[in-house]
């Protein structure tokens, strides 16, 4: 574990004093004091400031900023500042800007604008990181390095084409191997020279956007390559930092962000961090999933919540205000799922440009008496009260959910059976069922050791790589349960179909075979009659989008279609395998259907949480290094809720003792952090 | 007639053994045998295989593929393989790739990717066709040549610009004539040098896509030119084939495909063939229309159904499964409408790339015991039973529907009155009314001799060329009926308005005049009260989109608007002309309205089929060269249907005799092929 | 005042005899005579005709056209003909065509196609204007010059980039000032050399189209620059005209047209003119707003209605027909709001190209007996009857509505709080409330002297420039009322937020403070309970999109939210300031809500018109230079309406006397022009 060394959970966020005259800084720190803000992220976009010309480095302003923060006793998360390149760089080296999917070379503008394969970008970004680290490594207030910012996007320029060919040479060795992997006999695509290979784009293999390609193999490899190319950028800077500092290094991720395979990156980060901007204010399960995914990057090690808005975003078409209490609730949810820091974007609102109306702890009027500022202060006070107790605490999960960028990409760039199936939605439906049941979940890559888990859920596991089928079988073999769904087990690592019955190598575990499948427009519903747990009645739920026609090969039917020519055939099956079970869900069940299946699986392993039938009441557990067990209760509803304590302990926020069996109430968006008496 | 010489209706389809090791081929032929597959289309995408480098031709693999097919006794439809160019070609000659409507030169990728005016493409594609034909012409298993594949798309490069100018010089002779045709005085567009003329595109005359142009004349001529340019590609290859083979040559068309004017191509094909991929599984009338259009290309000569999927497509957003029985039903529908071959895409499913999930006779697991394979086998058996009886049979139609690419283009690129009017939809509504009435229809170009027909239907005949008005008048003159609609008779061959009352030269025949018209959003309905046949009551139907205001000039009012300021004025009229009638439908009637009009017209000529009131029960007749009359009954519903035989004969599929007046039942998606006793 | 000298209100429009043989001209004038058409706009697109080659000018055709019009006794509005450049120009100077927002250099096509910063375009367009003016200045039939046509669009080429940098140098003087104005410290955008600055586009600062920019400051300045660049084109031509003619010069505007800030142009026009093509036929208030905006350009001076269609447009997806009476009604509405000419596009319909189906006074059949021609004739007769009475008449408004292109741009390019707020819609809602109340309104720029007005309405006044806050305070100070809304007072002229409480410098006048705001999807409604006028009950109306949370600082609450966590807090306030009031509407009220607020304001100043409760009955007043008062009554409904005369006078159209208190009836779409007896 290599998290920044702090005595308590850091609280604060992105701070850009370079945008303000120094008299404003003084007011800032006065307000920071009052809100218990102890940590600032500095210098995220200061390249033009620190290197105003090709041969000129000028750290005078950043020096003052860092010195002031240190003098004020704040922890500093110091950025290398390479998330946006300066205008002079784009003018001096036009190749540093990106060429987009449409084949258009961009000119200077925006941010995240550097071609990852541009030699000048790689050289100068590393050099800047080197100088920043060398200059501030000895400042004891600096606790972590922040490289770049929200890596992402893609470039399709000639430099990237050359880089892609090198990457392919390293991956495949020969053109024969590449032609086989990409199945180029199809449509006369055989490559006879590496230089014939073009980055897939709107000008080459793609029709209607990035997901619609003539050759999945090319497109899939380009996604992998681009993720690796940006990882190389991160590595460039980290290596440069390491020349003078051993402090932990991170970059801020974005949760379920498709362009970057964070699992390929995880080993290179000392600790994970991410920016939580959920699409709306009705997404507690989706945020929980993203937190768990981020925690899963480093094997369960806590992460930093690097950014969240205290109030509203600005980049959306509609930017709603977080209701009173919601920012606090969501901050505690992050902690409950493994966050060891709670940070905001941003400390003081910009006057101009596109984030002018993005919420901030301090608004344009500079007031400390706004509702938002009061809520930030309340949270700061609570985090102070918590102290260092939670630092390094782990989630004791016995359920794993497999998340796989390769399957995500392969599923969504596939032609047929249905472009309407979205990986995130399928994954979220299964995660949400687990979340509703109140069970702690590790969201992990497919390469994870599965031996600690009783239940492994693998939604839409389109691609199977390596020994994963064997490892899943081993879970069942020893008595565990494995759940998978339609469109799983279809392709190998090159996106070529397995030449065997669907679901490919998962067939034996699932005890089924699938010869054909139907896909329908979203308004077409096929009802599915589904057995619930032992002794209970059947329910009828809805299925949509994809309907695989299952021929049992030993599996027992748990649910069956009720309509169309395949009425009466299996939609959900369960196969005894060793001492355990393989569950297969052949259709796009609605949330009730997914919940019905998942609940049965969990019940069998006695893994259902204490309040599975209280809607939107989330529970989560963290166990501190010293064995202290913290139970988080989070009420995501605008109405109060009352439940009976299923364990005794102390509410760390109020200080109140809680006894087993006593009624406990949580107000609207209420939070309780219970240090349980029975670890 | 120049159809491939076969002893029975060919059955099989696209087969790509070059994608598989030879041991798989053996298994393929075993399965082909069991499914009665006697015909394979080979080599459609083998350019990279047969010409792996500029100066290297290598037919070794294709030799083995052809030899094997011949040895296995299959008919071979042999492709020239030029539907996609190799990667080395795109790299060596960047000008071989296309420049799209947005002005972007593409790089290597996809298929149908060659600029039709690229000299190197023209030279090398012809050379490949020449070599393929020379090499395999003497193989007696080869029955037909398949040139390119699904010609289409467009290019806008400088080579095309130069070709366009040549084409214009040939068409117009002088710039004066061109300026007049394109009406360039408008908006100061007068061309003073041929080189000033640019291909119309998003960078020149177009705003919102290919249909939205400032100059209809330029855009219309570019559509004609591009269709001709690709025809030149086809001619290049056919001429090269003719150097060594007199076997029939085709290319696979796509039904109602807008970019290519198949009527301009028809004379160059020895026989027509097409790929039937209807947009959904509720389109029997639309498929029938497309079949009839294809049959109309060669004056009623039978065509080949070159491709259809046995199960699902892969390229759609949603790719539904053909229900059990539907593939068989649709295959027989093709035969009923003139197909002399039933072929699939594809024999064995690709492992990779964008057609991996496209249905195939043999799936990834290589099974012969799937439902799909069983249905293919059943169909193969039935076609065996039919033998050669149907080959060369003709449709005895007395109704013609005019289909005109020029009117299609002109209507849809027009500014005003409504972009919501779609040519295919208008045509389909009238065709569907004919189909519902159970009458055999020839779908023909406007140049067709109309003397064999009692009824001529010309929906949305926007453009009038040549002596068509006179030939339509002649139909009525001799007692026939001519039906046309709103937005007909508006423009001449250059898309310039006729300087006379609407509907232009159709005015005398229709006996009306139109000074103004209304267009409304699709939710605006104007009810139309419509007379039905003699003695029957009036019906009220709906009209939408376009409402022409008719001033009768001798015509009788059949239907009138019921709303808006033109309530009470004519919406449908009928004009006595000679011994016959001219019918005019001035508004976008709903299907009931169109049906009401069309039924009256057919009744007058005693052309209504035997079961006009049985929904979705299709009837079609083919008369074999020996006079044998085949009546096809096709039940397009998932429910069984029972009717009374209106003729006696023998059901060729069951072998059962049918007597006049006996009840006959058709199961869900059921088919009967009745060799009638009274020819 | 510098309007063309005419003896009566000119009637006619765009006439393109160059498209026709001369025998048609004769027929045209015969029809013009019968329709009382006395004015023709000539030569709008004749560049290719008058300058067929770089060094060749040929006025022979235009000579004949002008001579004929003069000989026929028509007034001529003569165009310079530079709205579309010739093909030879684009070929000889490729830089004359525009580069679009996507960075694509266009080739020859369309119209309005010249780069405004192209030296060759500037030189040749001015030269053409010079020659046209010199040639025809002495023709007494020429009454006005028409420069270019519907200026608009934008270019993003390198010439424009250079021009932009010059414009910026002139505006900011130093890069330091520019960096401060654009807030470039954000995202490392500091410019260190003028040449680093790129035109904002899809290739630089923009994501999803022209409104979605990373830097509002850059985008805002480019909008200003492009408007100024085209103004320079206009000035080029006007200066060239002035070398030989002192006649009034105009160009045809397009009402609320976003790309051009007409207020920046107004001083350069001798008189304003505009083309009225409302989006549908249910927009009387929107047309009235546009008329008032155009009248406001020259301080209330009358304008010309330069174009309207007699029947339908052609460029829309759906082009509905103007119902009988509507063209007349709308023509009189234009006059009622300040039009001193009623002109059509077009006299005779084009045969070809994209306006072939655009309505015309004379259609393709050349008839004079169509409904449209009859209505044109009726209107011509009525205008004859009116004579010169209305020429130069003014609108006696005591209400001003502020319209501000800068606020429009700033509001709509803003990131946050809601992209769904559209400036035009907000302005229209307030205008419509005034229109419903029957009050005459001046729509004026923010720089206008506000002292003549009792009420000033400033919807969505996002940007505050100069001393506007003080001038608004002065209105209230002396007893007037100022109304403003949500999202007002947010930014300074550089789009940087005011560092003070919202609504910025409007705070004292409004007596409120806003710390936070909510934005919601359009389906989310927050009911607002609203006080109506004194003694009346409260109403509950709906609010949507944006909800500011108001903390009164002295203001009185007029309406309050009824839902969400801010239920009960103010949504509408009223603040006593001096002898007057400042009204603030904090949310997107529905039309009833806006009407309720506006009606109270007007009532207080006794400004409500005579028939505020008769729906769609418009009243408007013009006072002629001799003091004659004309009251226009316009019934915009398809049903007749009867009201009681609130003043006596003479109906100039019928000649009937009207007595105070007598019932007066207006037919469907009826019009009355009352010369009132009491001025």
mmCIF file of C-alpha atoms in Angstrom, chain C residues 260-473:
data_model
loop_
_atom_site.group_PDB
_atom_site.id
_atom_site.type_symbol
_atom_site.label_atom_id
_atom_site.label_comp_id
_atom_site.label_asym_id
_atom_site.label_seq_id
_atom_site.Cartn_x
_atom_site.Cartn_y
_atom_site.Cartn_z
ATOM 1 C CA UNK C 260 -24.958 39.512 -37.291
ATOM 2 C CA UNK C 261 -25.272 42.167 -34.605
ATOM 3 C CA UNK C 262 -27.560 44.498 -36.499
ATOM 4 C CA UNK C 263 -27.161 47.138 -33.830
ATOM 5 C CA UNK C 264 -23.483 47.413 -34.782
ATOM 6 C CA UNK C 265 -24.526 47.843 -38.408
ATOM 7 C CA UNK C 266 -27.466 50.192 -38.027
ATOM 8 C CA UNK C 267 -25.592 53.482 -38.238
ATOM 9 C CA UNK C 268 -24.126 52.468 -41.587
ATOM 10 C CA UNK C 269 -27.467 51.882 -43.266
ATOM 11 C CA UNK C 270 -29.456 54.813 -44.550
ATOM 12 C CA UNK C 271 -32.591 52.871 -43.889
ATOM 13 C CA UNK C 272 -33.301 49.413 -42.572
ATOM 14 C CA UNK C 273 -35.021 46.666 -44.519
ATOM 15 C CA UNK C 274 -35.709 43.075 -43.782
ATOM 16 C CA UNK C 275 -37.075 39.774 -45.055
ATOM 17 C CA UNK C 276 -39.965 38.326 -43.101
ATOM 18 C CA UNK C 277 -40.071 34.534 -43.232
ATOM 19 C CA UNK C 278 -41.636 33.486 -39.936
ATOM 20 C CA UNK C 279 -41.071 29.852 -38.910
ATOM 21 C CA UNK C 280 -44.761 29.014 -39.150
ATOM 22 C CA UNK C 281 -48.165 30.633 -39.474
ATOM 23 C CA UNK C 282 -48.811 30.917 -35.754
ATOM 24 C CA UNK C 283 -46.269 33.616 -34.999
ATOM 25 C CA UNK C 284 -47.917 37.057 -35.073
ATOM 26 C CA UNK C 285 -46.180 38.174 -31.882
ATOM 27 C CA UNK C 286 -42.816 36.934 -33.097
ATOM 28 C CA UNK C 287 -43.209 38.834 -36.356
ATOM 29 C CA UNK C 288 -44.283 41.927 -34.433
ATOM 30 C CA UNK C 289 -41.164 41.627 -32.287
ATOM 31 C CA UNK C 290 -38.974 41.341 -35.367
ATOM 32 C CA UNK C 291 -40.653 44.358 -36.977
ATOM 33 C CA UNK C 292 -40.153 46.399 -33.812
ATOM 34 C CA UNK C 293 -36.525 45.266 -33.614
ATOM 35 C CA UNK C 294 -35.967 46.399 -37.206
ATOM 36 C CA UNK C 295 -37.731 49.704 -36.527
ATOM 37 C CA UNK C 296 -35.509 50.137 -33.497
ATOM 38 C CA UNK C 297 -32.352 49.932 -35.591
ATOM 39 C CA UNK C 298 -32.641 53.492 -36.828
ATOM 40 C CA UNK C 299 -34.198 55.085 -33.770
ATOM 41 C CA UNK C 300 -37.769 54.400 -34.780
ATOM 42 C CA UNK C 301 -37.402 55.389 -38.433
ATOM 43 C CA UNK C 302 -39.649 53.324 -40.726
ATOM 44 C CA UNK C 303 -38.107 50.381 -42.551
ATOM 45 C CA UNK C 304 -38.816 48.480 -45.725
ATOM 46 C CA UNK C 305 -40.322 45.051 -45.728
ATOM 47 C CA UNK C 306 -37.947 43.878 -48.435
ATOM 48 C CA UNK C 307 -39.133 40.301 -48.810
ATOM 49 C CA UNK C 308 -42.001 38.044 -47.866
ATOM 50 C CA UNK C 309 -43.541 35.169 -49.719
ATOM 51 C CA UNK C 310 -47.009 35.609 -51.200
ATOM 52 C CA UNK C 311 -47.738 31.910 -50.569
ATOM 53 C CA UNK C 312 -45.039 29.483 -49.498
ATOM 54 C CA UNK C 313 -41.351 29.138 -48.900
ATOM 55 C CA UNK C 314 -39.294 26.313 -50.380
ATOM 56 C CA UNK C 315 -36.341 25.949 -48.051
ATOM 57 C CA UNK C 316 -38.124 24.400 -45.111
ATOM 58 C CA UNK C 317 -38.646 20.711 -44.591
ATOM 59 C CA UNK C 318 -42.346 21.448 -44.722
ATOM 60 C CA UNK C 319 -43.551 24.557 -46.535
ATOM 61 C CA UNK C 320 -47.156 25.338 -45.668
ATOM 62 C CA UNK C 321 -49.348 27.589 -47.758
ATOM 63 C CA UNK C 322 -50.375 30.939 -46.368
ATOM 64 C CA UNK C 323 -54.090 30.700 -45.781
ATOM 65 C CA UNK C 324 -56.350 33.119 -47.716
ATOM 66 C CA UNK C 325 -56.109 36.563 -46.172
ATOM 67 C CA UNK C 326 -52.915 35.876 -44.281
ATOM 68 C CA UNK C 327 -50.551 37.496 -46.743
ATOM 69 C CA UNK C 328 -52.682 40.649 -46.643
ATOM 70 C CA UNK C 329 -52.913 40.560 -42.850
ATOM 71 C CA UNK C 330 -49.176 40.145 -42.422
ATOM 72 C CA UNK C 331 -48.440 42.873 -44.927
ATOM 73 C CA UNK C 332 -50.606 45.272 -42.941
ATOM 74 C CA UNK C 333 -48.987 44.074 -39.720
ATOM 75 C CA UNK C 334 -45.643 45.106 -41.171
ATOM 76 C CA UNK C 335 -47.043 48.536 -42.010
ATOM 77 C CA UNK C 336 -48.589 48.784 -38.559
ATOM 78 C CA UNK C 337 -45.163 48.240 -37.009
ATOM 79 C CA UNK C 338 -43.295 50.694 -39.172
ATOM 80 C CA UNK C 339 -42.875 49.292 -42.656
ATOM 81 C CA UNK C 340 -42.896 51.934 -45.379
ATOM 82 C CA UNK C 341 -42.778 49.373 -48.181
ATOM 83 C CA UNK C 342 -44.376 45.997 -48.845
ATOM 84 C CA UNK C 343 -42.289 43.842 -51.143
ATOM 85 C CA UNK C 344 -42.325 40.213 -52.121
ATOM 86 C CA UNK C 345 -39.849 37.621 -52.992
ATOM 87 C CA UNK C 346 -40.583 37.015 -55.872
ATOM 88 C CA UNK C 347 -42.389 38.418 -58.870
ATOM 89 C CA UNK C 348 -42.115 35.362 -61.116
ATOM 90 C CA UNK C 349 -41.202 31.871 -59.972
ATOM 91 C CA UNK C 350 -37.868 30.435 -61.075
ATOM 92 C CA UNK C 351 -38.062 27.433 -63.341
ATOM 93 C CA UNK C 352 -35.157 25.632 -61.765
ATOM 94 C CA UNK C 353 -32.849 25.320 -58.758
ATOM 95 C CA UNK C 354 -33.718 25.440 -55.099
ATOM 96 C CA UNK C 355 -36.312 28.203 -55.164
ATOM 97 C CA UNK C 356 -38.347 26.708 -57.975
ATOM 98 C CA UNK C 357 -41.176 25.958 -55.545
ATOM 99 C CA UNK C 358 -40.851 29.155 -53.547
ATOM 100 C CA UNK C 359 -44.081 31.046 -53.969
ATOM 101 C CA UNK C 360 -44.286 33.956 -56.404
ATOM 102 C CA UNK C 361 -46.771 36.546 -57.509
ATOM 103 C CA UNK C 362 -46.707 34.909 -60.937
ATOM 104 C CA UNK C 363 -46.354 31.145 -61.024
ATOM 105 C CA UNK C 364 -44.970 28.764 -63.617
ATOM 106 C CA UNK C 365 -48.180 28.866 -65.605
ATOM 107 C CA UNK C 366 -48.007 32.672 -65.823
ATOM 108 C CA UNK C 367 -51.602 33.098 -64.756
ATOM 109 C CA UNK C 368 -53.260 36.253 -63.460
ATOM 110 C CA UNK C 369 -56.333 34.418 -62.268
ATOM 111 C CA UNK C 370 -54.948 32.504 -59.311
ATOM 112 C CA UNK C 371 -56.071 33.075 -55.754
ATOM 113 C CA UNK C 372 -52.630 34.352 -54.839
ATOM 114 C CA UNK C 373 -52.558 36.852 -57.666
ATOM 115 C CA UNK C 374 -56.008 38.065 -56.723
ATOM 116 C CA UNK C 375 -54.956 38.681 -53.140
ATOM 117 C CA UNK C 376 -51.842 40.510 -54.274
ATOM 118 C CA UNK C 377 -54.021 42.665 -56.446
ATOM 119 C CA UNK C 378 -56.411 43.402 -53.597
ATOM 120 C CA UNK C 379 -53.524 44.465 -51.397
ATOM 121 C CA UNK C 380 -52.104 46.610 -54.179
ATOM 122 C CA UNK C 381 -55.429 48.341 -54.464
ATOM 123 C CA UNK C 382 -55.617 48.988 -50.726
ATOM 124 C CA UNK C 383 -52.103 50.379 -50.625
ATOM 125 C CA UNK C 384 -52.993 52.664 -53.486
ATOM 126 C CA UNK C 385 -55.910 53.871 -51.417
ATOM 127 C CA UNK C 386 -53.617 54.557 -48.434
ATOM 128 C CA UNK C 387 -51.337 56.618 -50.634
ATOM 129 C CA UNK C 388 -48.498 58.429 -48.916
ATOM 130 C CA UNK C 389 -50.290 58.956 -45.653
ATOM 131 C CA UNK C 390 -48.258 56.538 -43.592
ATOM 132 C CA UNK C 391 -44.848 57.412 -45.012
ATOM 133 C CA UNK C 392 -42.492 58.398 -42.228
ATOM 134 C CA UNK C 393 -45.024 57.736 -39.480
ATOM 135 C CA UNK C 394 -43.663 56.882 -36.036
ATOM 136 C CA UNK C 395 -44.704 54.570 -33.221
ATOM 137 C CA UNK C 396 -45.457 56.443 -29.999
ATOM 138 C CA UNK C 397 -44.089 53.830 -27.600
ATOM 139 C CA UNK C 398 -43.602 54.366 -23.878
ATOM 140 C CA UNK C 399 -42.337 50.862 -23.311
ATOM 141 C CA UNK C 400 -38.852 49.702 -24.298
ATOM 142 C CA UNK C 401 -37.706 46.140 -24.563
ATOM 143 C CA UNK C 402 -33.922 45.741 -24.543
ATOM 144 C CA UNK C 403 -32.531 43.407 -27.176
ATOM 145 C CA UNK C 404 -28.822 42.689 -27.021
ATOM 146 C CA UNK C 405 -26.803 40.495 -29.371
ATOM 147 C CA UNK C 406 -23.957 40.271 -26.858
ATOM 148 C CA UNK C 407 -26.297 38.880 -24.215
ATOM 149 C CA UNK C 408 -27.775 36.516 -26.798
ATOM 150 C CA UNK C 409 -24.370 35.193 -27.710
ATOM 151 C CA UNK C 410 -23.050 35.057 -24.156
ATOM 152 C CA UNK C 411 -26.130 33.302 -22.835
ATOM 153 C CA UNK C 412 -26.160 30.653 -25.505
ATOM 154 C CA UNK C 413 -22.439 29.881 -25.605
ATOM 155 C CA UNK C 414 -22.324 29.564 -21.846
ATOM 156 C CA UNK C 415 -21.501 26.275 -20.163
ATOM 157 C CA UNK C 416 -24.028 26.091 -17.370
ATOM 158 C CA UNK C 417 -26.541 26.361 -15.960
ATOM 159 C CA UNK C 418 -28.724 25.232 -18.869
ATOM 160 C CA UNK C 419 -28.251 25.011 -22.605
ATOM 161 C CA UNK C 420 -32.000 24.759 -22.949
ATOM 162 C CA UNK C 421 -32.528 28.422 -22.209
ATOM 163 C CA UNK C 422 -32.744 30.200 -25.547
ATOM 164 C CA UNK C 423 -32.470 33.942 -25.658
ATOM 165 C CA UNK C 424 -35.067 34.402 -28.381
ATOM 166 C CA UNK C 425 -37.612 32.354 -26.469
ATOM 167 C CA UNK C 426 -37.158 34.321 -23.275
ATOM 168 C CA UNK C 427 -37.335 37.644 -25.096
ATOM 169 C CA UNK C 428 -40.349 36.498 -27.071
ATOM 170 C CA UNK C 429 -42.219 35.465 -23.934
ATOM 171 C CA UNK C 430 -41.871 38.987 -22.521
ATOM 172 C CA UNK C 431 -42.601 40.640 -25.856
ATOM 173 C CA UNK C 432 -45.622 38.454 -26.290
ATOM 174 C CA UNK C 433 -46.950 39.520 -22.905
ATOM 175 C CA UNK C 434 -46.611 43.144 -23.991
ATOM 176 C CA UNK C 435 -48.211 42.349 -27.344
ATOM 177 C CA UNK C 436 -51.096 40.548 -25.660
ATOM 178 C CA UNK C 437 -51.632 43.654 -23.556
ATOM 179 C CA UNK C 438 -51.873 45.743 -26.726
ATOM 180 C CA UNK C 439 -49.146 48.212 -25.893
ATOM 181 C CA UNK C 440 -46.794 49.775 -28.431
ATOM 182 C CA UNK C 441 -43.204 48.750 -27.774
ATOM 183 C CA UNK C 442 -39.836 49.930 -28.970
ATOM 184 C CA UNK C 443 -37.311 47.129 -29.209
ATOM 185 C CA UNK C 444 -34.002 48.848 -28.698
ATOM 186 C CA UNK C 445 -30.309 48.279 -28.121
ATOM 187 C CA UNK C 446 -28.898 48.605 -24.610
ATOM 188 C CA UNK C 447 -27.216 51.853 -25.583
ATOM 189 C CA UNK C 448 -30.510 53.597 -26.305
ATOM 190 C CA UNK C 449 -31.506 56.664 -24.344
ATOM 191 C CA UNK C 450 -34.074 55.272 -21.896
ATOM 192 C CA UNK C 451 -35.445 58.571 -20.728
ATOM 193 C CA UNK C 452 -38.556 58.499 -22.987
ATOM 194 C CA UNK C 453 -39.810 55.265 -21.473
ATOM 195 C CA UNK C 454 -42.029 54.505 -18.500
ATOM 196 C CA UNK C 455 -41.316 50.808 -18.608
ATOM 197 C CA UNK C 456 -38.107 49.023 -19.584
ATOM 198 C CA UNK C 457 -38.168 45.255 -19.972
ATOM 199 C CA UNK C 458 -34.818 43.476 -20.144
ATOM 200 C CA UNK C 459 -35.252 39.718 -20.382
ATOM 201 C CA UNK C 460 -32.189 37.526 -19.920
ATOM 202 C CA UNK C 461 -29.878 40.516 -19.903
ATOM 203 C CA UNK C 462 -26.915 38.261 -19.295
ATOM 204 C CA UNK C 463 -24.222 40.805 -20.037
ATOM 205 C CA UNK C 464 -24.042 44.318 -18.614
ATOM 206 C CA UNK C 465 -21.896 46.831 -20.409
ATOM 207 C CA UNK C 466 -20.973 50.440 -19.713
ATOM 208 C CA UNK C 467 -23.330 52.584 -17.678
ATOM 209 C CA UNK C 468 -26.413 50.501 -18.394
ATOM 210 C CA UNK C 469 -27.008 49.622 -14.715
ATOM 211 C CA UNK C 470 -26.993 53.322 -13.863
ATOM 212 C CA UNK C 471 -29.342 54.149 -16.715
ATOM 213 C CA UNK C 472 -31.730 51.432 -15.627
ATOM 214 C CA UNK C 473 -31.601 52.745 -12.086
#
